[in-house]
Short mmCIF file of C-alpha atoms in Angstrom, two decimals:
data_model
loop_
_atom_site.label_atom_id
_atom_site.label_comp_id
_atom_site.label_asym_id
_atom_site.label_seq_id
_atom_site.Cartn_x
_atom_site.Cartn_y
_atom_site.Cartn_z
CA VAL P 30 37.16 86.15 58.33
CA PRO P 31 37.96 88.30 55.26
CA THR P 32 39.95 86.73 52.44
CA LYS P 33 42.70 89.32 52.63
CA LYS P 34 43.35 88.50 56.29
CA LEU P 35 43.49 84.76 55.47
CA LYS P 36 46.11 85.35 52.80
CA LYS P 37 48.03 87.56 55.22
CA TYR P 38 47.97 84.87 57.91
CA GLU P 39 49.11 82.29 55.34
CA ARG P 40 52.10 84.41 54.35
CA GLU P 41 53.01 84.97 57.95
CA TYR P 42 52.81 81.22 58.64
CA GLN P 43 55.00 80.39 55.68
CA THR P 44 57.56 82.96 56.81
CA MET P 45 57.55 81.59 60.33
CA ARG P 46 57.87 78.02 59.03
CA GLU P 47 60.86 78.88 56.89
CA SER P 48 62.57 80.61 59.77
CA GLN P 49 62.03 77.53 61.95
CA LEU P 50 63.47 75.26 59.27
CA GLN P 51 66.53 77.42 58.95
CA GLN P 52 67.05 77.36 62.68
CA GLU P 53 66.49 73.53 62.85
CA ASP P 54 69.41 71.09 62.84
CA PRO P 55 70.03 69.67 59.33
CA MET P 56 70.31 66.11 60.71
CA ASP P 57 66.90 66.30 62.30
CA ARG P 58 65.51 67.76 59.13
CA TYR P 59 66.97 64.92 57.05
CA LYS P 60 65.64 62.32 59.47
CA ARG P 61 62.20 63.84 59.34
CA GLU P 62 62.36 64.01 55.55
CA ASN P 63 63.55 60.40 55.41
CA ARG P 64 60.71 59.29 57.68
CA ARG P 65 58.26 61.17 55.49
CA LEU P 66 59.65 59.48 52.39
CA GLN P 67 59.47 56.06 54.05
CA GLU P 68 55.86 56.67 54.98
CA ALA P 69 55.16 57.73 51.41
CA SER P 70 56.94 54.61 50.12
CA MET P 71 54.94 52.36 52.45
CA ARG P 72 51.77 54.10 51.36
CA LEU P 73 52.67 53.60 47.72
CA GLU P 74 53.49 49.92 48.34
CA GLN P 75 50.13 49.45 50.04
CA GLU P 76 48.42 51.15 47.14
CA ASN P 77 50.40 48.92 44.78
CA ASP P 78 49.29 45.82 46.72
CA ASP P 79 45.71 47.03 46.65
CA LEU P 80 45.91 47.66 42.92
CA ALA P 81 47.49 44.24 42.34
CA HIS P 82 44.74 42.57 44.39
CA GLU P 83 42.11 44.52 42.51
CA LEU P 84 43.76 43.53 39.21
CA VAL P 85 43.76 39.84 40.17
CA THR P 86 40.15 40.06 41.33
CA SER P 87 39.19 41.78 38.07
CA LYS P 88 41.01 39.10 36.05
CA ILE P 89 39.21 36.34 37.96
CA ALA P 90 35.85 38.08 37.46
CA LEU P 91 36.59 38.59 33.76
CA ARG P 92 37.62 34.95 33.43
CA ASN P 93 34.39 33.84 35.08
CA ASP P 94 32.40 36.13 32.80
CA LEU P 95 34.32 34.76 29.82
CA ASP P 96 33.62 31.17 30.89
CA GLN P 97 29.94 31.97 31.34
CA ALA P 98 29.86 33.68 27.95
CA GLU P 99 31.52 30.64 26.34
CA ASP P 100 29.06 28.29 28.06
CA LYS P 101 26.17 30.47 26.90
CA ALA P 102 27.62 30.51 23.38
CA ASP P 103 27.80 26.69 23.43
CA VAL P 104 24.18 26.48 24.60
CA LEU P 105 23.10 28.93 21.89
CA ASN P 106 25.00 26.95 19.25
CA LYS P 107 23.29 23.73 20.38
CA GLU P 108 19.90 25.46 20.31
CA LEU P 109 20.72 26.82 16.86
CA LEU P 110 21.59 23.33 15.60
CA LEU P 111 18.38 21.92 17.11
CA THR P 112 16.37 24.74 15.55
CA LYS P 113 17.95 24.09 12.15
CA GLN P 114 17.19 20.38 12.51
CA LYS P 115 13.59 21.13 13.49
CA LEU P 116 13.33 23.50 10.54
CA VAL P 117 14.52 20.77 8.17
CA GLU P 118 12.08 18.27 9.73
CA THR P 119 9.24 20.80 9.54
CA GLU P 120 9.97 21.53 5.89
CA GLU P 121 10.07 17.78 5.16
CA GLU P 122 6.77 17.26 7.00
CA LYS P 123 5.28 20.22 5.14
CA ARG P 124 6.40 18.71 1.84
CA LYS P 125 4.85 15.35 2.75
CA GLN P 126 1.62 17.04 3.81
CA GLU P 127 1.50 18.95 0.53
CA GLU P 128 2.00 15.68 -1.37
CA GLU P 129 -0.73 13.99 0.69
CA THR P 130 -3.01 16.97 0.12
CA ALA P 131 -2.39 16.76 -3.62
CA GLN P 132 -3.12 13.02 -3.55
CA LEU P 133 -6.30 13.57 -1.54
CA LYS P 134 -7.40 16.25 -3.98
CA GLU P 135 -6.80 13.87 -6.87
CA VAL P 136 -8.69 11.06 -5.10
CA PHE P 137 -11.54 13.43 -4.29
CA ARG P 138 -11.63 14.63 -7.89
CA LYS P 139 -11.80 11.05 -9.17
CA GLN P 140 -14.48 10.17 -6.62
CA LEU P 141 -16.43 13.27 -7.60
CA GLU P 142 -16.19 12.36 -11.27
CA LYS P 143 -17.25 8.80 -10.41
CA ALA P 144 -20.17 10.11 -8.35
CA GLU P 145 -21.23 12.41 -11.19
CA SER P 146 -21.04 9.46 -13.59
CA GLU P 147 -23.09 7.33 -11.19
CA ILE P 148 -25.62 10.15 -10.85
CA LYS P 149 -25.93 10.33 -14.63
CA LYS P 150 -26.38 6.55 -14.84
CA THR P 151 -28.89 6.58 -12.01
CA THR P 152 -30.74 9.47 -13.63
CA ALA P 153 -30.97 7.44 -16.82
CA ILE P 154 -32.19 4.44 -14.81
CA ILE P 155 -34.83 6.61 -13.15
CA ALA P 156 -35.95 7.83 -16.54
CA ASP P 157 -36.22 4.20 -17.67
CA TYR P 158 -38.17 3.31 -14.51
CA LYS P 159 -40.51 6.23 -15.09
CA GLN P 160 -41.03 5.08 -18.64
CA ILE P 161 -41.66 1.51 -17.43
CA CYS P 162 -44.15 2.77 -14.84
CA SER P 163 -45.89 4.83 -17.47
CA GLN P 164 -46.00 1.85 -19.83
CA LEU P 165 -47.33 -0.43 -17.09
CA SER P 166 -49.97 2.11 -16.12
CA THR P 167 -50.98 2.49 -19.75
CA ARG P 168 -50.97 -1.28 -20.17
CA LEU P 169 -53.14 -1.73 -17.10
CA GLU P 170 -55.60 0.89 -18.28
CA LYS P 171 -55.70 -0.68 -21.74
CA GLN P 172 -56.28 -4.15 -20.29
CA GLN P 173 -59.05 -2.85 -18.05
CA THR P 174 -60.64 -1.06 -21.01
CA ALA P 175 -60.18 -4.11 -23.24
CA SER P 176 -61.72 -6.37 -20.60
CA LYS P 177 -64.71 -4.08 -20.31
CA ASP P 178 -65.05 -3.91 -24.09
CA GLU P 179 -64.76 -7.67 -24.44
CA LEU P 180 -67.33 -8.15 -21.71
CA GLU P 181 -69.69 -5.76 -23.46
CA VAL P 182 -69.13 -7.57 -26.77
CA VAL P 183 -69.83 -10.93 -25.15
CA LYS P 184 -72.94 -9.56 -23.53
CA GLY P 185 -74.07 -8.07 -26.83
CA LYS P 186 -73.53 -11.36 -28.68
CA VAL P 187 -75.31 -13.31 -25.97
CA MET P 188 -78.23 -10.89 -25.99
CA ALA P 189 -78.40 -11.17 -29.79
CA CYS P 190 -78.77 -14.93 -29.58
CA LYS P 191 -82.37 -16.09 -29.13
CA HIS P 192 -81.43 -19.11 -27.05
CA CYS P 193 -78.74 -17.44 -24.97
CA SER P 194 -80.62 -14.21 -24.35
CA GLU P 195 -83.00 -16.08 -22.08
CA ILE P 196 -80.32 -16.42 -19.44
CA PHE P 197 -79.84 -12.63 -19.25
CA SER P 198 -82.30 -10.04 -18.04
CA LYS P 199 -82.79 -6.68 -19.67
CA GLU P 200 -80.31 -5.18 -17.19
CA GLY P 201 -77.67 -7.73 -18.34
CA THR P 202 -77.75 -9.90 -15.22
CA LEU P 203 -77.88 -13.70 -15.37
CA LYS P 204 -81.22 -15.57 -15.13
CA LEU P 205 -80.24 -19.14 -14.27
CA PRO P 206 -82.40 -21.94 -12.99
CA ALA P 207 -82.58 -22.24 -9.29
CA LEU P 208 -80.94 -25.68 -9.26
CA SER P 209 -77.74 -24.59 -11.01
CA LEU P 210 -77.56 -21.13 -9.44
CA ASP P 211 -75.12 -22.15 -6.76
CA ASN P 212 -72.72 -23.83 -9.22
CA LYS P 213 -72.86 -20.88 -11.63
CA GLY P 214 -72.32 -18.49 -8.74
CA LEU P 215 -69.23 -20.43 -7.75
CA GLU P 216 -67.90 -20.29 -11.32
CA ILE P 217 -68.54 -16.56 -11.48
CA ASP P 218 -66.84 -16.09 -8.11
CA ASP P 219 -63.87 -18.12 -9.33
CA GLU P 220 -63.65 -15.99 -12.46
CA LYS P 221 -63.89 -12.83 -10.38
CA ASP P 222 -61.20 -14.14 -8.04
CA ALA P 223 -58.96 -14.94 -11.01
CA LEU P 224 -59.48 -11.45 -12.43
CA LYS P 225 -58.86 -9.92 -9.02
CA LYS P 226 -55.72 -12.02 -8.62
CA GLN P 227 -54.47 -10.96 -12.05
CA LEU P 228 -55.26 -7.33 -11.23
CA ARG P 229 -53.54 -7.72 -7.88
CA GLU P 230 -50.42 -9.17 -9.55
CA MET P 231 -50.32 -6.28 -12.00
CA GLU P 232 -50.72 -3.81 -9.13
CA LEU P 233 -47.89 -5.51 -7.22
CA GLU P 234 -45.71 -5.45 -10.33
CA LEU P 235 -46.42 -1.74 -10.72
CA ALA P 236 -45.74 -1.19 -7.00
CA GLN P 237 -42.41 -3.03 -7.25
CA THR P 238 -41.44 -0.90 -10.20
CA LYS P 239 -42.33 2.25 -8.27
CA LEU P 240 -40.37 0.92 -5.29
CA GLN P 241 -37.34 0.42 -7.52
CA LEU P 242 -37.83 3.98 -8.74
CA VAL P 243 -37.87 5.23 -5.15
CA GLU P 244 -34.75 3.23 -4.30
CA ALA P 245 -33.00 4.65 -7.35
CA LYS P 246 -33.85 8.18 -6.19
CA CYS P 247 -32.53 7.30 -2.74
CA LYS P 248 -29.31 6.02 -4.27
CA ILE P 249 -28.94 9.32 -6.10
CA GLN P 250 -29.26 11.14 -2.78
CA VAL P 251 -26.77 8.74 -1.18
CA CYS P 252 -24.27 9.15 -4.03
CA GLY P 253 -24.55 12.93 -3.88
CA ILE P 254 -24.06 13.05 -0.12
CA GLN P 255 -21.20 10.52 -0.24
CA GLY P 256 -19.41 12.66 -2.78
CA LEU P 257 -19.60 15.68 -0.47
CA GLN P 258 -19.50 14.27 3.05
CA GLY P 259 -17.90 10.82 2.84
CA SER P 260 -19.34 7.46 3.83
CA LEU P 261 -22.93 7.00 5.06
CA PRO P 262 -24.45 4.42 7.44
CA GLU P 263 -25.58 1.08 6.04
CA PRO P 264 -29.21 0.85 4.92
CA LYS P 265 -31.55 -0.47 7.62
CA ASN P 266 -33.99 -3.18 6.48
CA GLY P 267 -33.05 -2.38 2.87
CA ILE P 268 -33.98 1.32 3.23
CA TYR P 269 -31.45 4.15 3.28
CA PRO P 270 -31.97 6.61 6.15
CA TYR P 271 -31.82 9.49 3.68
CA CYS P 272 -34.71 8.19 1.55
CA CYS P 273 -37.73 10.38 1.90
CA MET P 274 -40.42 8.04 0.40
CA HIS P 275 -41.80 4.54 0.96
CA VAL P 276 -44.41 2.31 -0.64
CA ASN P 277 -47.84 1.89 0.89
CA PHE P 278 -48.38 -1.87 0.62
CA GLN P 279 -52.00 -1.54 1.74
CA ASN P 280 -52.48 0.18 -1.59
CA PRO P 281 -49.41 -0.67 -3.74
CA LEU P 282 -50.32 1.85 -6.40
CA ILE P 283 -49.70 4.73 -3.99
CA VAL P 284 -46.15 5.87 -3.16
CA CYS P 285 -46.23 7.72 0.14
CA PRO P 286 -43.97 10.74 0.76
#
């Protein structure tokens, strides 16, 4: 339908409606108007009740939200207090750990200085042991040389004597009568045994000195490792597990690696 016709129909309807109202009884018109106003009033009252109910519901919801927010705020405050307390405790623990670390550093420094001092002392002891070993070796060589020289001198003097030279051959060996040969042989064996025993004692003394030298070197290793790594296991059978040498008692003059 065209717009112009719609407007025309609307005007015609309004005109017809006005003519009907003019022809209608005023009492009926007032009653109808009053009924319309009552309906509007009832509608407004219903809307007012709905709005009041909505307002109360909103207030209750807001109050619940406010209570929840207050509860959450209380929880957050408690957590904040606990966090502050933990922070204080953590800072106190950190301070104690720093103090303990400083004390440990000081103890380690003193132990390191002590270990260095012990190493210096042990190094000096090793030098003394080396000197003693060298002196004993030199002494042993000198005694062996002196014994040989004395033996040669005795042989020379005996060979120079007319009476004594008869008991020696040209090669320097003894020429004793057959009857006393066994007794002389026993005396010579005893003398040889005595010399061997003396030589053996000197070799053992030298071996013990070398053993002490080895133990001193082991102690240096132990002191060095203790200063860096802490305590070490106890020595087993008098030998530290970190020692790398031992004495060959089958031949005491040899120190085995």
